[in-house]
PDB file of C-alpha atoms in Angstrom:
ATOM      1  CA  UNK A   1      -2.186   9.356 -19.019  1.00 46.00           C
ATOM      2  CA  UNK A   2      -4.616  12.101 -20.068  1.00 49.00           C
ATOM      3  CA  UNK A   3      -2.615  14.978 -21.540  1.00 55.00           C
ATOM      4  CA  UNK A   4      -4.590  17.578 -19.585  1.00 77.00           C
ATOM      5  CA  UNK A   5      -3.400  16.284 -16.213  1.00 85.00           C
ATOM      6  CA  UNK A   6      -1.065  18.746 -14.502  1.00 91.00           C
ATOM      7  CA  UNK A   7       2.565  17.840 -13.736  1.00 92.00           C
ATOM      8  CA  UNK A   8       1.628  17.547 -10.049  1.00 93.00           C
ATOM      9  CA  UNK A   9      -1.146  15.050 -10.827  1.00 94.00           C
ATOM     10  CA  UNK A  10       1.219  13.083 -13.060  1.00 94.00           C
ATOM     11  CA  UNK A  11       3.754  13.034 -10.205  1.00 96.00           C
ATOM     12  CA  UNK A  12       1.093  11.754  -7.829  1.00 96.00           C
ATOM     13  CA  UNK A  13       0.101   9.083 -10.314  1.00 96.00           C
ATOM     14  CA  UNK A  14       3.607   7.727 -10.930  1.00 96.00           C
ATOM     15  CA  UNK A  15       4.362   7.561  -7.195  1.00 97.00           C
ATOM     16  CA  UNK A  16       1.104   5.698  -6.635  1.00 97.00           C
ATOM     17  CA  UNK A  17       1.734   3.375  -9.584  1.00 96.00           C
ATOM     18  CA  UNK A  18       5.237   2.508  -8.369  1.00 97.00           C
ATOM     19  CA  UNK A  19       4.056   1.951  -4.789  1.00 97.00           C
ATOM     20  CA  UNK A  20       1.303  -0.375  -5.954  1.00 97.00           C
ATOM     21  CA  UNK A  21       4.054  -2.742  -7.145  1.00 96.00           C
ATOM     22  CA  UNK A  22       4.778  -3.533  -3.482  1.00 97.00           C
ATOM     23  CA  UNK A  23       1.352  -5.187  -3.198  1.00 98.00           C
ATOM     24  CA  UNK A  24       1.090  -8.930  -3.817  1.00 98.00           C
ATOM     25  CA  UNK A  25      -1.811 -11.371  -3.924  1.00 98.00           C
ATOM     26  CA  UNK A  26      -2.903 -12.475  -0.479  1.00 98.00           C
ATOM     27  CA  UNK A  27      -1.835  -9.291   1.263  1.00 98.00           C
ATOM     28  CA  UNK A  28      -3.880  -7.262   3.720  1.00 98.00           C
ATOM     29  CA  UNK A  29      -3.322  -3.653   2.705  1.00 98.00           C
ATOM     30  CA  UNK A  30      -4.142  -0.376   4.424  1.00 98.00           C
ATOM     31  CA  UNK A  31      -5.608   2.035   1.881  1.00 98.00           C
ATOM     32  CA  UNK A  32      -4.841   5.685   2.571  1.00 98.00           C
ATOM     33  CA  UNK A  33      -6.968   8.773   2.081  1.00 97.00           C
ATOM     34  CA  UNK A  34      -6.344  11.812  -0.114  1.00 95.00           C
ATOM     35  CA  UNK A  35      -5.706  12.727  -3.728  1.00 95.00           C
ATOM     36  CA  UNK A  36      -2.461  10.742  -4.082  1.00 96.00           C
ATOM     37  CA  UNK A  37      -3.877   7.727  -2.245  1.00 97.00           C
ATOM     38  CA  UNK A  38      -6.878   7.782  -4.579  1.00 97.00           C
ATOM     39  CA  UNK A  39      -4.515   7.192  -7.508  1.00 97.00           C
ATOM     40  CA  UNK A  40      -3.031   4.226  -5.635  1.00 98.00           C
ATOM     41  CA  UNK A  41      -6.459   2.718  -4.994  1.00 98.00           C
ATOM     42  CA  UNK A  42      -7.264   3.058  -8.697  1.00 97.00           C
ATOM     43  CA  UNK A  43      -3.964   1.391  -9.627  1.00 97.00           C
ATOM     44  CA  UNK A  44      -4.790  -1.533  -7.337  1.00 98.00           C
ATOM     45  CA  UNK A  45      -8.313  -1.690  -8.742  1.00 97.00           C
ATOM     46  CA  UNK A  46      -6.865  -1.951 -12.237  1.00 95.00           C
ATOM     47  CA  UNK A  47      -4.683  -4.883 -11.135  1.00 96.00           C
ATOM     48  CA  UNK A  48      -7.670  -6.566  -9.510  1.00 97.00           C
ATOM     49  CA  UNK A  49      -9.631  -6.203 -12.733  1.00 96.00           C
ATOM     50  CA  UNK A  50      -6.929  -7.071 -15.274  1.00 95.00           C
ATOM     51  CA  UNK A  51      -4.400  -9.224 -13.419  1.00 96.00           C
ATOM     52  CA  UNK A  52      -6.526 -11.110 -10.924  1.00 97.00           C
ATOM     53  CA  UNK A  53      -4.865  -9.488  -7.905  1.00 98.00           C
ATOM     54  CA  UNK A  54      -6.576 -10.685  -4.719  1.00 98.00           C
ATOM     55  CA  UNK A  55      -6.133  -8.550  -1.616  1.00 98.00           C
ATOM     56  CA  UNK A  56      -8.080  -7.431   1.406  1.00 98.00           C
ATOM     57  CA  UNK A  57      -8.119  -3.648   1.708  1.00 98.00           C
ATOM     58  CA  UNK A  58      -8.584  -1.785   4.982  1.00 98.00           C
ATOM     59  CA  UNK A  59      -9.651   1.788   4.137  1.00 98.00           C
ATOM     60  CA  UNK A  60      -8.763   4.764   6.320  1.00 98.00           C
ATOM     61  CA  UNK A  61     -11.937   6.712   5.570  1.00 97.00           C
ATOM     62  CA  UNK A  62     -15.449   6.288   4.261  1.00 97.00           C
ATOM     63  CA  UNK A  63     -14.350   8.029   1.034  1.00 97.00           C
ATOM     64  CA  UNK A  64     -11.593   5.501   0.408  1.00 98.00           C
ATOM     65  CA  UNK A  65     -13.911   2.607   1.275  1.00 98.00           C
ATOM     66  CA  UNK A  66     -16.454   3.751  -1.318  1.00 98.00           C
ATOM     67  CA  UNK A  67     -13.773   4.154  -4.011  1.00 98.00           C
ATOM     68  CA  UNK A  68     -12.183   0.770  -3.316  1.00 98.00           C
ATOM     69  CA  UNK A  69     -15.516  -1.054  -3.388  1.00 98.00           C
ATOM     70  CA  UNK A  70     -16.466   0.644  -6.658  1.00 97.00           C
ATOM     71  CA  UNK A  71     -13.250  -0.728  -8.194  1.00 97.00           C
ATOM     72  CA  UNK A  72     -13.801  -4.309  -7.075  1.00 97.00           C
ATOM     73  CA  UNK A  73     -11.325  -4.343  -4.174  1.00 98.00           C
ATOM     74  CA  UNK A  74     -12.456  -6.485  -1.256  1.00 98.00           C
ATOM     75  CA  UNK A  75     -12.881  -4.175   1.729  1.00 98.00           C
ATOM     76  CA  UNK A  76     -12.657  -5.420   5.321  1.00 98.00           C
ATOM     77  CA  UNK A  77     -12.394  -3.703   8.695  1.00 98.00           C
ATOM     78  CA  UNK A  78      -9.191  -3.538  10.687  1.00 98.00           C
ATOM     79  CA  UNK A  79     -10.790  -5.745  13.329  1.00 98.00           C
ATOM     80  CA  UNK A  80     -11.451  -8.367  10.647  1.00 98.00           C
ATOM     81  CA  UNK A  81      -7.938  -8.108   9.203  1.00 98.00           C
ATOM     82  CA  UNK A  82      -6.303  -7.876  12.666  1.00 96.00           C
ATOM     83  CA  UNK A  83      -2.860  -7.031  11.221  1.00 98.00           C
ATOM     84  CA  UNK A  84      -1.714  -5.693   7.860  1.00 98.00           C
ATOM     85  CA  UNK A  85       1.199  -6.478   5.584  1.00 98.00           C
ATOM     86  CA  UNK A  86       1.553  -2.848   4.564  1.00 98.00           C
ATOM     87  CA  UNK A  87      -0.222   0.481   4.361  1.00 98.00           C
ATOM     88  CA  UNK A  88       0.157   2.875   1.437  1.00 98.00           C
ATOM     89  CA  UNK A  89      -0.834   6.476   2.084  1.00 98.00           C
ATOM     90  CA  UNK A  90       0.029  10.029   1.151  1.00 98.00           C
ATOM     91  CA  UNK A  91       1.514  12.791   3.294  1.00 98.00           C
ATOM     92  CA  UNK A  92       1.198  16.548   3.505  1.00 98.00           C
ATOM     93  CA  UNK A  93       4.851  16.919   4.512  1.00 98.00           C
ATOM     94  CA  UNK A  94       7.799  14.624   5.191  1.00 98.00           C
ATOM     95  CA  UNK A  95      11.388  15.224   6.277  1.00 97.00           C
ATOM     96  CA  UNK A  96      14.698  13.380   5.931  1.00 94.00           C
ATOM     97  CA  UNK A  97      13.835  11.099   8.882  1.00 94.00           C
ATOM     98  CA  UNK A  98      10.529  10.196   7.161  1.00 96.00           C
ATOM     99  CA  UNK A  99       8.585  11.934   9.916  1.00 98.00           C
ATOM    100  CA  UNK A 100       5.286  13.136   8.501  1.00 98.00           C
ATOM    101  CA  UNK A 101       2.467  15.601   8.856  1.00 98.00           C
ATOM    102  CA  UNK A 102      -0.822  14.066   7.760  1.00 98.00           C
ATOM    103  CA  UNK A 103      -4.450  15.009   8.139  1.00 97.00           C
ATOM    104  CA  UNK A 104      -5.099  17.517   5.382  1.00 96.00           C
ATOM    105  CA  UNK A 105      -8.025  15.335   4.394  1.00 95.00           C
ATOM    106  CA  UNK A 106      -9.236  15.006   7.974  1.00 97.00           C
ATOM    107  CA  UNK A 107      -8.566  11.266   8.289  1.00 97.00           C
ATOM    108  CA  UNK A 108      -5.309  11.167  10.263  1.00 98.00           C
ATOM    109  CA  UNK A 109      -6.819   9.321  13.246  1.00 98.00           C
ATOM    110  CA  UNK A 110      -7.857   6.285  11.198  1.00 98.00           C
ATOM    111  CA  UNK A 111      -4.716   6.637   9.064  1.00 98.00           C
ATOM    112  CA  UNK A 112      -2.455   6.455  12.133  1.00 98.00           C
ATOM    113  CA  UNK A 113      -4.325   3.494  13.638  1.00 98.00           C
ATOM    114  CA  UNK A 114      -4.106   1.569  10.354  1.00 98.00           C
ATOM    115  CA  UNK A 115      -0.469   2.485   9.680  1.00 98.00           C
ATOM    116  CA  UNK A 116       0.695   1.396  13.130  1.00 98.00           C
ATOM    117  CA  UNK A 117      -1.119  -1.935  12.663  1.00 98.00           C
ATOM    118  CA  UNK A 118       1.028  -2.676   9.592  1.00 98.00           C
ATOM    119  CA  UNK A 119       4.380  -4.349   9.065  1.00 98.00           C
ATOM    120  CA  UNK A 120       5.368  -1.463   6.817  1.00 98.00           C
ATOM    121  CA  UNK A 121       4.067   1.968   5.876  1.00 98.00           C
ATOM    122  CA  UNK A 122       4.808   3.279   2.390  1.00 98.00           C
ATOM    123  CA  UNK A 123       4.228   6.975   1.748  1.00 98.00           C
ATOM    124  CA  UNK A 124       3.520   8.240  -1.765  1.00 98.00           C
ATOM    125  CA  UNK A 125       4.119  11.879  -2.591  1.00 97.00           C
ATOM    126  CA  UNK A 126       5.259  14.431  -5.114  1.00 95.00           C
ATOM    127  CA  UNK A 127       8.629  16.125  -4.611  1.00 94.00           C
ATOM    128  CA  UNK A 128       7.076  19.303  -3.204  1.00 95.00           C
ATOM    129  CA  UNK A 129       6.065  17.451  -0.024  1.00 96.00           C
ATOM    130  CA  UNK A 130       9.680  17.070   1.159  1.00 97.00           C
ATOM    131  CA  UNK A 131      10.794  19.712   3.668  1.00 98.00           C
ATOM    132  CA  UNK A 132      13.884  20.367   5.756  1.00 97.00           C
ATOM    133  CA  UNK A 133      11.762  21.015   8.854  1.00 98.00           C
ATOM    134  CA  UNK A 134       8.117  20.087   9.424  1.00 98.00           C
ATOM    135  CA  UNK A 135       5.559  22.768  10.144  1.00 98.00           C
ATOM    136  CA  UNK A 136       4.806  24.817   7.039  1.00 98.00           C
ATOM    137  CA  UNK A 137       1.695  22.673   6.554  1.00 98.00           C
ATOM    138  CA  UNK A 138      -0.825  23.181   9.384  1.00 98.00           C
ATOM    139  CA  UNK A 139      -0.720  20.408  11.974  1.00 98.00           C
ATOM    140  CA  UNK A 140      -4.211  18.934  12.537  1.00 98.00           C
ATOM    141  CA  UNK A 141      -5.499  17.890  15.940  1.00 98.00           C
ATOM    142  CA  UNK A 142      -8.662  15.809  16.075  1.00 98.00           C
ATOM    143  CA  UNK A 143     -10.666  16.946  19.104  1.00 98.00           C
ATOM    144  CA  UNK A 144     -14.003  15.910  20.568  1.00 98.00           C
ATOM    145  CA  UNK A 145     -16.830  18.425  20.037  1.00 98.00           C
ATOM    146  CA  UNK A 146     -17.566  18.705  23.774  1.00 98.00           C
ATOM    147  CA  UNK A 147     -15.684  21.705  25.120  1.00 98.00           C
ATOM    148  CA  UNK A 148     -13.647  22.167  21.958  1.00 98.00           C
ATOM    149  CA  UNK A 149     -13.114  25.857  22.681  1.00 98.00           C
ATOM    150  CA  UNK A 150     -11.619  24.975  26.072  1.00 98.00           C
ATOM    151  CA  UNK A 151      -9.412  22.403  24.354  1.00 98.00           C
ATOM    152  CA  UNK A 152      -8.338  25.075  21.867  1.00 98.00           C
ATOM    153  CA  UNK A 153      -7.363  27.402  24.734  1.00 98.00           C
ATOM    154  CA  UNK A 154      -5.361  24.633  26.431  1.00 98.00           C
ATOM    155  CA  UNK A 155      -3.573  23.889  23.157  1.00 98.00           C
ATOM    156  CA  UNK A 156      -2.665  27.538  22.662  1.00 98.00           C
ATOM    157  CA  UNK A 157      -1.366  27.837  26.230  1.00 98.00           C
ATOM    158  CA  UNK A 158       0.695  24.671  25.828  1.00 98.00           C
ATOM    159  CA  UNK A 159       2.246  25.861  22.565  1.00 98.00           C
ATOM    160  CA  UNK A 160       3.895  28.752  24.423  1.00 97.00           C
ATOM    161  CA  UNK A 161       6.382  26.271  25.880  1.00 95.00           C
ATOM    162  CA  UNK A 162       6.981  24.365  22.633  1.00 98.00           C
ATOM    163  CA  UNK A 163       9.741  24.782  20.064  1.00 98.00           C
ATOM    164  CA  UNK A 164       7.537  26.190  17.318  1.00 98.00           C
ATOM    165  CA  UNK A 165       7.620  29.422  15.322  1.00 97.00           C
ATOM    166  CA  UNK A 166       3.884  30.176  15.071  1.00 97.00           C
ATOM    167  CA  UNK A 167       1.015  29.527  17.486  1.00 96.00           C
ATOM    168  CA  UNK A 168      -2.148  30.338  15.524  1.00 96.00           C
ATOM    169  CA  UNK A 169      -4.932  27.759  15.848  1.00 98.00           C
ATOM    170  CA  UNK A 170      -8.199  27.541  13.922  1.00 98.00           C
ATOM    171  CA  UNK A 171     -11.229  25.278  13.885  1.00 98.00           C
ATOM    172  CA  UNK A 172     -11.458  23.584  10.483  1.00 98.00           C
ATOM    173  CA  UNK A 173     -14.675  24.471   8.723  1.00 98.00           C
ATOM    174  CA  UNK A 174     -16.798  22.846   6.037  1.00 97.00           C
ATOM    175  CA  UNK A 175     -18.638  25.812   4.597  1.00 97.00           C
ATOM    176  CA  UNK A 176     -20.478  27.498   7.458  1.00 97.00           C
ATOM    177  CA  UNK A 177     -20.274  24.483   9.789  1.00 98.00           C
ATOM    178  CA  UNK A 178     -17.364  22.832  11.576  1.00 98.00           C
ATOM    179  CA  UNK A 179     -15.691  20.001   9.663  1.00 98.00           C
ATOM    180  CA  UNK A 180     -16.742  16.624  11.086  1.00 98.00           C
ATOM    181  CA  UNK A 181     -14.485  13.556  10.878  1.00 98.00           C
ATOM    182  CA  UNK A 182     -15.685   9.991  10.298  1.00 97.00           C
ATOM    183  CA  UNK A 183     -15.626   9.593  14.104  1.00 97.00           C
ATOM    184  CA  UNK A 184     -17.857  12.640  14.600  1.00 98.00           C
ATOM    185  CA  UNK A 185     -15.076  14.874  15.907  1.00 98.00           C
ATOM    186  CA  UNK A 186     -13.724  18.319  14.963  1.00 98.00           C
ATOM    187  CA  UNK A 187     -10.243  19.342  13.807  1.00 98.00           C
ATOM    188  CA  UNK A 188      -8.078  22.169  15.070  1.00 98.00           C
ATOM    189  CA  UNK A 189      -5.433  23.244  12.548  1.00 98.00           C
ATOM    190  CA  UNK A 190      -2.233  24.503  14.170  1.00 98.00           C
ATOM    191  CA  UNK A 191      -0.294  26.996  12.042  1.00 98.00           C
ATOM    192  CA  UNK A 192       3.148  26.459  13.554  1.00 98.00           C
ATOM    193  CA  UNK A 193       5.391  27.374  10.576  1.00 98.00           C
ATOM    194  CA  UNK A 194       8.289  25.371  12.042  1.00 98.00           C
ATOM    195  CA  UNK A 195       8.304  22.412  14.450  1.00 98.00           C
ATOM    196  CA  UNK A 196      11.665  22.136  16.182  1.00 98.00           C
ATOM    197  CA  UNK A 197      10.950  18.910  18.078  1.00 98.00           C
ATOM    198  CA  UNK A 198       8.160  16.878  16.424  1.00 98.00           C
ATOM    199  CA  UNK A 199       8.454  13.929  18.827  1.00 98.00           C
ATOM    200  CA  UNK A 200       8.065  16.124  21.910  1.00 98.00           C
ATOM    201  CA  UNK A 201       5.197  18.093  20.377  1.00 98.00           C
ATOM    202  CA  UNK A 202       3.320  14.914  19.459  1.00 98.00           C
ATOM    203  CA  UNK A 203       3.596  13.524  22.985  1.00 98.00           C
ATOM    204  CA  UNK A 204       2.567  16.794  24.641  1.00 98.00           C
ATOM    205  CA  UNK A 205      -0.409  17.499  22.365  1.00 98.00           C
ATOM    206  CA  UNK A 206      -1.867  14.040  22.996  1.00 98.00           C
ATOM    207  CA  UNK A 207      -1.816  14.689  26.753  1.00 98.00           C
ATOM    208  CA  UNK A 208      -4.279  17.592  26.482  1.00 98.00           C
ATOM    209  CA  UNK A 209      -7.837  16.633  27.529  1.00 98.00           C
ATOM    210  CA  UNK A 210     -10.139  16.672  24.521  1.00 98.00           C
ATOM    211  CA  UNK A 211      -7.394  15.922  21.959  1.00 98.00           C
ATOM    212  CA  UNK A 212      -7.955  12.535  20.347  1.00 98.00           C
ATOM    213  CA  UNK A 213      -4.900  12.396  18.055  1.00 98.00           C
ATOM    214  CA  UNK A 214      -2.469  14.661  16.225  1.00 98.00           C
ATOM    215  CA  UNK A 215      -1.228  14.504  12.637  1.00 98.00           C
ATOM    216  CA  UNK A 216       2.449  13.886  13.383  1.00 98.00           C
ATOM    217  CA  UNK A 217       3.610  10.431  12.270  1.00 98.00           C
ATOM    218  CA  UNK A 218       6.908   9.666  14.007  1.00 98.00           C
ATOM    219  CA  UNK A 219       8.797   6.369  13.479  1.00 97.00           C
ATOM    220  CA  UNK A 220       5.877   4.971  11.463  1.00 98.00           C
ATOM    221  CA  UNK A 221       6.874   5.464   7.805  1.00 98.00           C
ATOM    222  CA  UNK A 222       9.403   2.977   6.384  1.00 97.00           C
ATOM    223  CA  UNK A 223       9.507   3.872   2.683  1.00 98.00           C
ATOM    224  CA  UNK A 224       8.682   7.004   0.710  1.00 98.00           C
ATOM    225  CA  UNK A 225       8.003   6.874  -3.025  1.00 98.00           C
ATOM    226  CA  UNK A 226       8.378  10.279  -4.665  1.00 98.00           C
ATOM    227  CA  UNK A 227       7.018  10.882  -8.144  1.00 97.00           C
ATOM    228  CA  UNK A 228       7.921  13.552 -10.714  1.00 96.00           C
ATOM    229  CA  UNK A 229       5.862  14.942 -13.544  1.00 94.00           C
ATOM    230  CA  UNK A 230       8.142  13.417 -16.177  1.00 94.00           C
ATOM    231  CA  UNK A 231       7.656   9.866 -14.857  1.00 94.00           C
ATOM    232  CA  UNK A 232      10.770   9.635 -12.671  1.00 96.00           C
ATOM    233  CA  UNK A 233      10.391   7.936  -9.293  1.00 97.00           C
ATOM    234  CA  UNK A 234      12.642   7.865  -6.228  1.00 97.00           C
ATOM    235  CA  UNK A 235      12.170   5.129  -3.623  1.00 97.00           C
ATOM    236  CA  UNK A 236      13.790   5.841  -0.234  1.00 96.00           C
ATOM    237  CA  UNK A 237      13.913   3.027   2.322  1.00 95.00           C
ATOM    238  CA  UNK A 238      14.912   4.409   5.715  1.00 91.00           C
ATOM    239  CA  UNK A 239      15.550   0.988   7.285  1.00 86.00           C
ATOM    240  CA  UNK A 240      18.066  -0.064   4.614  1.00 90.00           C
ATOM    241  CA  UNK A 241      19.322   3.437   3.945  1.00 90.00           C
ATOM    242  CA  UNK A 242      18.918   2.992   0.198  1.00 93.00           C
ATOM    243  CA  UNK A 243      17.581   5.297  -2.501  1.00 94.00           C
ATOM    244  CA  UNK A 244      16.483   3.693  -5.763  1.00 95.00           C
ATOM    245  CA  UNK A 245      15.687   5.533  -8.986  1.00 95.00           C
ATOM    246  CA  UNK A 246      13.027   4.211 -11.337  1.00 93.00           C
ATOM    247  CA  UNK A 247      10.540   5.498 -13.887  1.00 92.00           C
ATOM    248  CA  UNK A 248       6.973   4.927 -14.975  1.00 91.00           C
ATOM    249  CA  UNK A 249       6.144   5.111 -18.676  1.00 86.00           C
ATOM    250  CA  UNK A 250       3.333   7.658 -18.816  1.00 81.00           C
ATOM    251  CA  UNK A 251       2.480   6.785 -22.428  1.00 74.00           C
ATOM    252  CA  UNK A 252       1.926   3.158 -21.432  1.00 73.00           C
ATOM    253  CA  UNK A 253      -0.890   4.310 -19.177  1.00 66.00           C
ATOM    254  CA  UNK A 254      -2.341   6.888 -21.557  1.00 61.00           C
ATOM    255  CA  UNK A 255      -5.837   5.446 -21.361  1.00 54.00           C
ATOM    256  CA  UNK A 256      -5.688   4.384 -17.713  1.00 56.00           C
ATOM    257  CA  UNK A 257      -8.298   6.248 -15.646  1.00 51.00           C
ATOM    258  CA  UNK A 258      -9.110   8.405 -18.651  1.00 56.00           C
ATOM    259  CA  UNK A 259     -12.400   9.279 -16.959  1.00 49.00           C
ATOM    260  CA  UNK A 260     -10.410  11.389 -14.486  1.00 49.00           C
ATOM    261  CA  UNK A 261      -8.999  13.607 -17.181  1.00 42.00           C
TER     262      UNK A 261
END
């Protein structure tokens, strides 16, 4: 592991490395999007190259697709795969029930479709992503461009009746232009500070005309793999109620992905 990597990046790496151990030859695997998921894709690419791992990867964004293909991972569409053995992805926040906020990278629509088409979803994260209550990270809503300002107004009016602390909404930008998702949509970021009832909020937001999907993942994640900068890993399985402690030898992977240093 390159010495100049920060403790946070090392934590992301070890969580991704440990989660990649769940993948076996012959599996159809959902490949997440984001900085932690990129480590996981590189770990799988290394196994494809060195160990002969054979999988079919279903990426959740064009960025992930390009990375996976560059590493020799066979990439197929969800329609081609039909159903997946597991999906491995990051999260912006998660709580004790393994409810998540995702979408910081703007790919939560594809991520949710892929994750719900999987037997299991494994989340990889650093310890800072765990929270007592969701909401400190802005909740993204993917909305169609047509009438987005009207949609924004409807969202703000609806939030008045929700169990949230803040109600500020903002159109996500990419420089001077609105951010555009892979589906050609925009994203509204909801700065809620605290979400008292994530399940209710998710259902209500998706009923607003113009909203395509929100970034709350409820009853989707099965396992969370949390990495630490010193190589320690915690694996929490919500279905079995178990927490396992493991470690990844950082020195063993000193030269792995050295180009990212």
